[in-house]
mmCIF file of C-alpha atoms in Angstrom:
data_model
loop_
_atom_site.group_PDB
_atom_site.id
_atom_site.type_symbol
_atom_site.label_atom_id
_atom_site.label_comp_id
_atom_site.label_asym_id
_atom_site.label_seq_id
_atom_site.Cartn_x
_atom_site.Cartn_y
_atom_site.Cartn_z
ATOM 1 C CA GLY A 344 -153.087 -75.355 -34.085
ATOM 2 C CA GLN A 345 -152.078 -78.876 -33.278
ATOM 3 C CA GLN A 346 -149.774 -80.553 -35.773
ATOM 4 C CA VAL A 347 -148.930 -84.157 -36.286
ATOM 5 C CA MET A 348 -145.809 -84.901 -38.328
ATOM 6 C CA GLN A 349 -145.226 -88.185 -40.061
ATOM 7 C CA ILE A 350 -142.008 -89.611 -41.479
ATOM 8 C CA PRO A 351 -140.908 -90.788 -43.915
ATOM 9 C CA GLN A 352 -143.163 -89.481 -46.675
ATOM 10 C CA TYR A 353 -142.317 -92.411 -48.938
ATOM 11 C CA GLN A 354 -140.824 -95.835 -48.339
ATOM 12 C CA HIS A 355 -139.915 -98.377 -50.981
ATOM 13 C CA VAL A 356 -139.117 -101.886 -49.779
ATOM 14 C CA GLN A 357 -138.466 -105.298 -51.204
ATOM 15 C CA GLU A 358 -141.138 -107.822 -50.368
ATOM 16 C CA GLY A 359 -140.192 -109.503 -47.097
ATOM 17 C CA GLU A 360 -138.408 -106.482 -45.664
ATOM 18 C CA ASP A 361 -139.712 -104.652 -42.621
ATOM 19 C CA PHE A 362 -141.292 -101.209 -42.677
ATOM 20 C CA THR A 363 -141.776 -98.529 -40.026
ATOM 21 C CA THR A 364 -143.545 -95.185 -40.084
ATOM 22 C CA TYR A 365 -143.317 -92.638 -37.300
ATOM 23 C CA CYS A 366 -145.742 -90.051 -36.054
ATOM 24 C CA ASN A 367 -144.643 -87.124 -33.883
ATOM 25 C CA SER A 368 -146.472 -84.358 -32.069
ATOM 26 C CA SER A 369 -145.152 -81.311 -30.222
ATOM 27 C CA THR A 370 -147.949 -81.656 -27.689
ATOM 28 C CA THR A 371 -149.154 -84.562 -25.588
ATOM 29 C CA LEU A 372 -151.814 -86.602 -27.312
ATOM 30 C CA SER A 373 -154.763 -88.093 -25.460
ATOM 31 C CA ASN A 374 -155.004 -90.792 -28.100
ATOM 32 C CA ILE A 375 -153.797 -91.605 -31.587
ATOM 33 C CA GLN A 376 -155.403 -93.469 -34.454
ATOM 34 C CA TRP A 377 -153.894 -95.188 -37.474
ATOM 35 C CA TYR A 378 -155.527 -95.557 -40.876
ATOM 36 C CA LYS A 379 -154.583 -97.245 -44.145
ATOM 37 C CA GLN A 380 -155.538 -95.986 -47.583
ATOM 38 C CA ARG A 381 -155.036 -98.316 -50.519
ATOM 39 C CA PRO A 382 -154.222 -96.731 -53.890
ATOM 40 C CA GLY A 383 -157.406 -95.235 -55.312
ATOM 41 C CA GLY A 384 -159.343 -96.037 -52.143
ATOM 42 C CA HIS A 385 -160.433 -94.358 -48.967
ATOM 43 C CA PRO A 386 -158.848 -94.431 -45.492
ATOM 44 C CA VAL A 387 -159.762 -97.394 -43.331
ATOM 45 C CA PHE A 388 -159.337 -97.377 -39.576
ATOM 46 C CA LEU A 389 -156.695 -99.768 -38.229
ATOM 47 C CA ILE A 390 -156.353 -99.087 -34.520
ATOM 48 C CA GLN A 391 -156.528 -96.579 -31.695
ATOM 49 C CA LEU A 392 -153.924 -96.240 -28.918
ATOM 50 C CA VAL A 393 -154.770 -94.514 -25.672
ATOM 51 C CA LYS A 394 -152.380 -95.522 -22.905
ATOM 52 C CA SER A 395 -148.813 -94.339 -22.397
ATOM 53 C CA GLY A 396 -146.360 -96.949 -23.691
ATOM 54 C CA GLU A 397 -149.153 -99.016 -25.202
ATOM 55 C CA VAL A 398 -148.230 -101.693 -27.730
ATOM 56 C CA LYS A 399 -150.817 -103.444 -29.863
ATOM 57 C CA LYS A 400 -150.374 -106.071 -32.538
ATOM 58 C CA GLN A 401 -152.459 -107.042 -35.533
ATOM 59 C CA LYS A 402 -150.819 -110.018 -37.221
ATOM 60 C CA ARG A 403 -147.667 -108.548 -38.822
ATOM 61 C CA LEU A 404 -148.473 -104.974 -37.727
ATOM 62 C CA THR A 405 -147.191 -103.584 -34.423
ATOM 63 C CA PHE A 406 -148.398 -100.238 -33.122
ATOM 64 C CA GLN A 407 -146.700 -98.336 -30.321
ATOM 65 C CA PHE A 408 -147.617 -95.221 -28.349
ATOM 66 C CA GLY A 409 -144.715 -93.425 -26.711
ATOM 67 C CA GLU A 410 -144.279 -93.122 -22.981
ATOM 68 C CA ALA A 411 -144.718 -89.360 -23.180
ATOM 69 C CA LYS A 412 -147.691 -89.778 -25.523
ATOM 70 C CA LYS A 413 -146.074 -87.490 -28.073
ATOM 71 C CA ASN A 414 -145.108 -90.070 -30.649
ATOM 72 C CA SER A 415 -146.291 -93.284 -32.167
ATOM 73 C CA SER A 416 -145.073 -95.831 -34.661
ATOM 74 C CA LEU A 417 -146.405 -98.510 -36.956
ATOM 75 C CA HIS A 418 -144.105 -101.404 -37.810
ATOM 76 C CA ILE A 419 -144.850 -104.033 -40.426
ATOM 77 C CA THR A 420 -142.833 -107.230 -40.297
ATOM 78 C CA ALA A 421 -142.022 -109.035 -43.554
ATOM 79 C CA THR A 422 -143.987 -106.808 -45.896
ATOM 80 C CA GLN A 423 -146.254 -108.275 -48.541
ATOM 81 C CA THR A 424 -147.613 -106.699 -51.712
ATOM 82 C CA THR A 425 -150.970 -106.402 -49.974
ATOM 83 C CA ASP A 426 -149.407 -103.915 -47.563
ATOM 84 C CA VAL A 427 -149.025 -101.221 -50.241
ATOM 85 C CA GLY A 428 -150.814 -97.985 -49.568
ATOM 86 C CA THR A 429 -150.575 -94.859 -47.483
ATOM 87 C CA TYR A 430 -150.579 -95.084 -43.716
ATOM 88 C CA PHE A 431 -151.898 -92.121 -41.756
ATOM 89 C CA CYS A 432 -151.773 -91.310 -38.094
ATOM 90 C CA ALA A 433 -154.432 -89.036 -36.637
ATOM 91 C CA GLY A 434 -155.080 -87.566 -33.306
ATOM 92 C CA PRO A 435 -156.331 -86.752 -30.949
ATOM 93 C CA HIS A 436 -159.954 -87.187 -31.802
ATOM 94 C CA ASN A 437 -161.669 -84.834 -29.392
ATOM 95 C CA ALA A 438 -163.583 -81.576 -29.612
ATOM 96 C CA GLY A 439 -165.253 -83.172 -32.594
ATOM 97 C CA LYS A 440 -162.257 -83.307 -34.901
ATOM 98 C CA SER A 441 -158.820 -84.802 -35.307
ATOM 99 C CA THR A 442 -155.636 -83.865 -37.140
ATOM 100 C CA PHE A 443 -154.183 -86.213 -39.725
ATOM 101 C CA GLY A 444 -150.524 -86.556 -40.518
ATOM 102 C CA ASP A 445 -149.470 -86.291 -44.164
ATOM 103 C CA GLY A 446 -149.059 -90.047 -44.369
ATOM 104 C CA THR A 447 -146.334 -92.473 -45.373
ATOM 105 C CA THR A 448 -146.753 -94.123 -48.747
ATOM 106 C CA LEU A 449 -145.428 -97.669 -48.865
ATOM 107 C CA THR A 450 -144.566 -99.436 -52.089
ATOM 108 C CA VAL A 451 -143.491 -103.070 -52.092
ATOM 109 C CA LYS A 452 -141.428 -104.606 -54.856
ATOM 110 C CA PRO A 453 -142.211 -108.284 -55.423
ATOM 111 C CA ASP B 1064 -175.860 -102.840 -45.163
ATOM 112 C CA GLY B 1065 -174.746 -100.061 -42.871
ATOM 113 C CA GLY B 1066 -172.265 -97.591 -44.166
ATOM 114 C CA ILE B 1067 -171.467 -94.197 -45.549
ATOM 115 C CA THR B 1068 -172.088 -93.376 -49.179
ATOM 116 C CA GLN B 1069 -170.923 -90.609 -51.426
ATOM 117 C CA SER B 1070 -172.156 -89.769 -54.857
ATOM 118 C CA PRO B 1071 -171.176 -89.417 -57.554
ATOM 119 C CA LYS B 1072 -167.818 -91.192 -57.701
ATOM 120 C CA TYR B 1073 -166.566 -88.908 -60.457
ATOM 121 C CA LEU B 1074 -167.815 -85.394 -61.148
ATOM 122 C CA PHE B 1075 -166.885 -82.926 -63.836
ATOM 123 C CA ARG B 1076 -167.866 -79.279 -63.760
ATOM 124 C CA LYS B 1077 -167.062 -76.142 -65.649
ATOM 125 C CA GLU B 1078 -165.164 -73.400 -63.943
ATOM 126 C CA GLY B 1079 -167.456 -70.906 -62.227
ATOM 127 C CA GLN B 1080 -170.209 -73.391 -61.425
ATOM 128 C CA ASN B 1081 -171.223 -74.401 -57.924
ATOM 129 C CA VAL B 1082 -171.414 -78.143 -57.302
ATOM 130 C CA THR B 1083 -172.856 -80.129 -54.399
ATOM 131 C CA LEU B 1084 -171.364 -83.415 -53.242
ATOM 132 C CA SER B 1085 -173.593 -85.877 -51.443
ATOM 133 C CA CYS B 1086 -172.746 -87.752 -48.245
ATOM 134 C CA GLU B 1087 -175.199 -90.069 -46.488
ATOM 135 C CA GLN B 1088 -174.693 -92.405 -43.554
ATOM 136 C CA ASN B 1089 -177.014 -94.946 -41.941
ATOM 137 C CA LEU B 1090 -174.706 -95.728 -39.037
ATOM 138 C CA ASN B 1091 -176.548 -93.364 -36.667
ATOM 139 C CA HIS B 1092 -173.284 -91.516 -36.128
ATOM 140 C CA ASP B 1093 -173.337 -88.140 -34.447
ATOM 141 C CA ALA B 1094 -170.394 -86.491 -36.149
ATOM 142 C CA MET B 1095 -169.690 -86.045 -39.837
ATOM 143 C CA TYR B 1096 -166.686 -84.601 -41.645
ATOM 144 C CA TRP B 1097 -165.531 -83.420 -45.038
ATOM 145 C CA TYR B 1098 -161.895 -83.728 -46.107
ATOM 146 C CA ARG B 1099 -160.037 -82.716 -49.198
ATOM 147 C CA GLN B 1100 -157.134 -84.803 -50.502
ATOM 148 C CA ASP B 1101 -154.813 -83.651 -53.268
ATOM 149 C CA PRO B 1102 -152.527 -86.103 -55.116
ATOM 150 C CA GLY B 1103 -149.813 -87.417 -52.833
ATOM 151 C CA GLN B 1104 -151.091 -85.320 -49.955
ATOM 152 C CA GLY B 1105 -152.740 -85.955 -46.630
ATOM 153 C CA LEU B 1106 -156.272 -85.166 -45.505
ATOM 154 C CA ARG B 1107 -157.264 -81.584 -44.888
ATOM 155 C CA LEU B 1108 -160.420 -80.860 -42.920
ATOM 156 C CA ILE B 1109 -162.960 -78.631 -44.659
ATOM 157 C CA TYR B 1110 -165.979 -78.697 -42.325
ATOM 158 C CA TYR B 1111 -167.279 -80.881 -39.551
ATOM 159 C CA SER B 1112 -170.518 -81.302 -37.677
ATOM 160 C CA GLN B 1113 -171.016 -82.795 -34.248
ATOM 161 C CA ILE B 1114 -174.783 -82.499 -34.182
ATOM 162 C CA VAL B 1115 -177.725 -81.753 -36.427
ATOM 163 C CA ASN B 1116 -178.135 -78.099 -37.382
ATOM 164 C CA ASP B 1117 -174.626 -77.254 -36.232
ATOM 165 C CA PHE B 1118 -171.267 -77.316 -38.010
ATOM 166 C CA GLN B 1119 -167.817 -75.778 -37.689
ATOM 167 C CA LYS B 1120 -165.161 -74.673 -40.130
ATOM 168 C CA GLY B 1121 -162.116 -76.825 -40.510
ATOM 169 C CA ASP B 1122 -158.688 -75.766 -41.726
ATOM 170 C CA ILE B 1123 -159.633 -74.966 -45.331
ATOM 171 C CA ALA B 1124 -163.291 -73.864 -45.288
ATOM 172 C CA GLU B 1125 -162.961 -70.925 -47.677
ATOM 173 C CA GLY B 1126 -164.922 -71.502 -50.873
ATOM 174 C CA TYR B 1127 -167.013 -74.308 -49.385
ATOM 175 C CA SER B 1128 -170.354 -74.517 -47.609
ATOM 176 C CA VAL B 1129 -172.238 -77.287 -45.815
ATOM 177 C CA SER B 1130 -175.560 -78.028 -44.150
ATOM 178 C CA ARG B 1131 -176.640 -80.579 -41.547
ATOM 179 C CA GLU B 1132 -180.418 -80.612 -41.612
ATOM 180 C CA LYS B 1133 -180.612 -84.359 -40.962
ATOM 181 C CA LYS B 1134 -178.398 -86.624 -38.901
ATOM 182 C CA GLU B 1135 -177.858 -88.901 -41.879
ATOM 183 C CA SER B 1136 -176.854 -86.264 -44.416
ATOM 184 C CA PHE B 1137 -173.996 -83.761 -44.702
ATOM 185 C CA PRO B 1138 -173.795 -82.319 -48.236
ATOM 186 C CA LEU B 1139 -170.837 -80.194 -49.291
ATOM 187 C CA THR B 1140 -171.127 -77.381 -51.828
ATOM 188 C CA VAL B 1141 -168.008 -76.361 -53.679
ATOM 189 C CA THR B 1142 -168.627 -72.787 -54.715
ATOM 190 C CA SER B 1143 -167.128 -70.771 -57.552
ATOM 191 C CA ALA B 1144 -165.124 -68.922 -54.903
ATOM 192 C CA GLN B 1145 -162.948 -72.005 -54.359
ATOM 193 C CA LYS B 1146 -159.892 -71.198 -56.443
ATOM 194 C CA ASN B 1147 -158.598 -74.709 -56.998
ATOM 195 C CA PRO B 1148 -161.490 -77.139 -56.519
ATOM 196 C CA THR B 1149 -160.127 -80.128 -58.435
ATOM 197 C CA ALA B 1150 -159.424 -82.756 -55.758
ATOM 198 C CA PHE B 1151 -160.565 -85.966 -54.108
ATOM 199 C CA TYR B 1152 -163.275 -85.264 -51.518
ATOM 200 C CA LEU B 1153 -163.821 -87.653 -48.636
ATOM 201 C CA CYS B 1154 -166.724 -87.709 -46.220
ATOM 202 C CA ALA B 1155 -166.470 -89.452 -42.860
ATOM 203 C CA SER B 1156 -168.554 -90.070 -39.767
ATOM 204 C CA SER B 1157 -167.944 -91.158 -36.213
ATOM 205 C CA ILE B 1158 -169.925 -91.983 -33.111
ATOM 206 C CA ARG B 1159 -169.624 -90.225 -29.807
ATOM 207 C CA GLU B 1160 -169.358 -92.359 -26.686
ATOM 208 C CA GLY B 1161 -168.811 -91.035 -23.200
ATOM 209 C CA GLY B 1162 -167.696 -87.666 -24.465
ATOM 210 C CA PHE B 1163 -165.123 -89.087 -26.859
ATOM 211 C CA TYR B 1164 -165.356 -89.680 -30.584
ATOM 212 C CA ASN B 1165 -164.451 -93.111 -31.898
ATOM 213 C CA GLU B 1166 -162.769 -93.962 -35.165
ATOM 214 C CA GLN B 1167 -163.879 -92.314 -38.370
ATOM 215 C CA PHE B 1168 -165.610 -94.301 -41.103
ATOM 216 C CA PHE B 1169 -164.918 -92.945 -44.561
ATOM 217 C CA GLY B 1170 -167.055 -92.996 -47.655
ATOM 218 C CA PRO B 1171 -165.594 -94.034 -51.030
ATOM 219 C CA GLY B 1172 -164.972 -90.414 -52.018
ATOM 220 C CA THR B 1173 -165.839 -88.166 -54.956
ATOM 221 C CA ARG B 1174 -163.216 -87.130 -57.484
ATOM 222 C CA LEU B 1175 -164.105 -83.637 -58.653
ATOM 223 C CA THR B 1176 -162.539 -82.224 -61.776
ATOM 224 C CA VAL B 1177 -163.185 -78.643 -62.751
ATOM 225 C CA LEU B 1178 -162.506 -77.927 -66.383
#
């Protein structure tokens, strides 16, 4: 079945440092979604990317979809303590289901 | 308020007992999903349903059962056949538009502990 790999599994940063998580697939993805799960909470949708080479920004978060539509990344500029949590990529969401990566857990030291 | 609810938040059961987890949504979403999450792990799909009275097995369906008698409800039963049922269970829903499914909305989850 389709697999979506995410790296790194864990990332510890000092507040103010940047953070990036990567999502890779062996097959071409029609779309990819990103979610954030705060500690003790549930996943919350952040964004969906559809087009090859697409770049979208949400304040300090930058999402990219690779030209070949096989990889994606989430970059956070100048992390804050509110950014802590686990970031998941998922995709593609068709045939009624999607495949989630294992997530990258971000901790931020004040 | 529109949303997806799960109850209870915490659930304790003795080994060998079946237990049913509730999931209700008033978002008028077509599709509903059940995921299992173990500590420090990702989301693994148990069952999903695209339409009322129809559902499909996910990646880890063994030891679980579901029903979809109403569009709003998708209860999950954890049976005694599930060998390691202690986990965090998440329900989600999404709407279908133009043949594609949009983002998934997750409920707050149920933490099941089997003693």
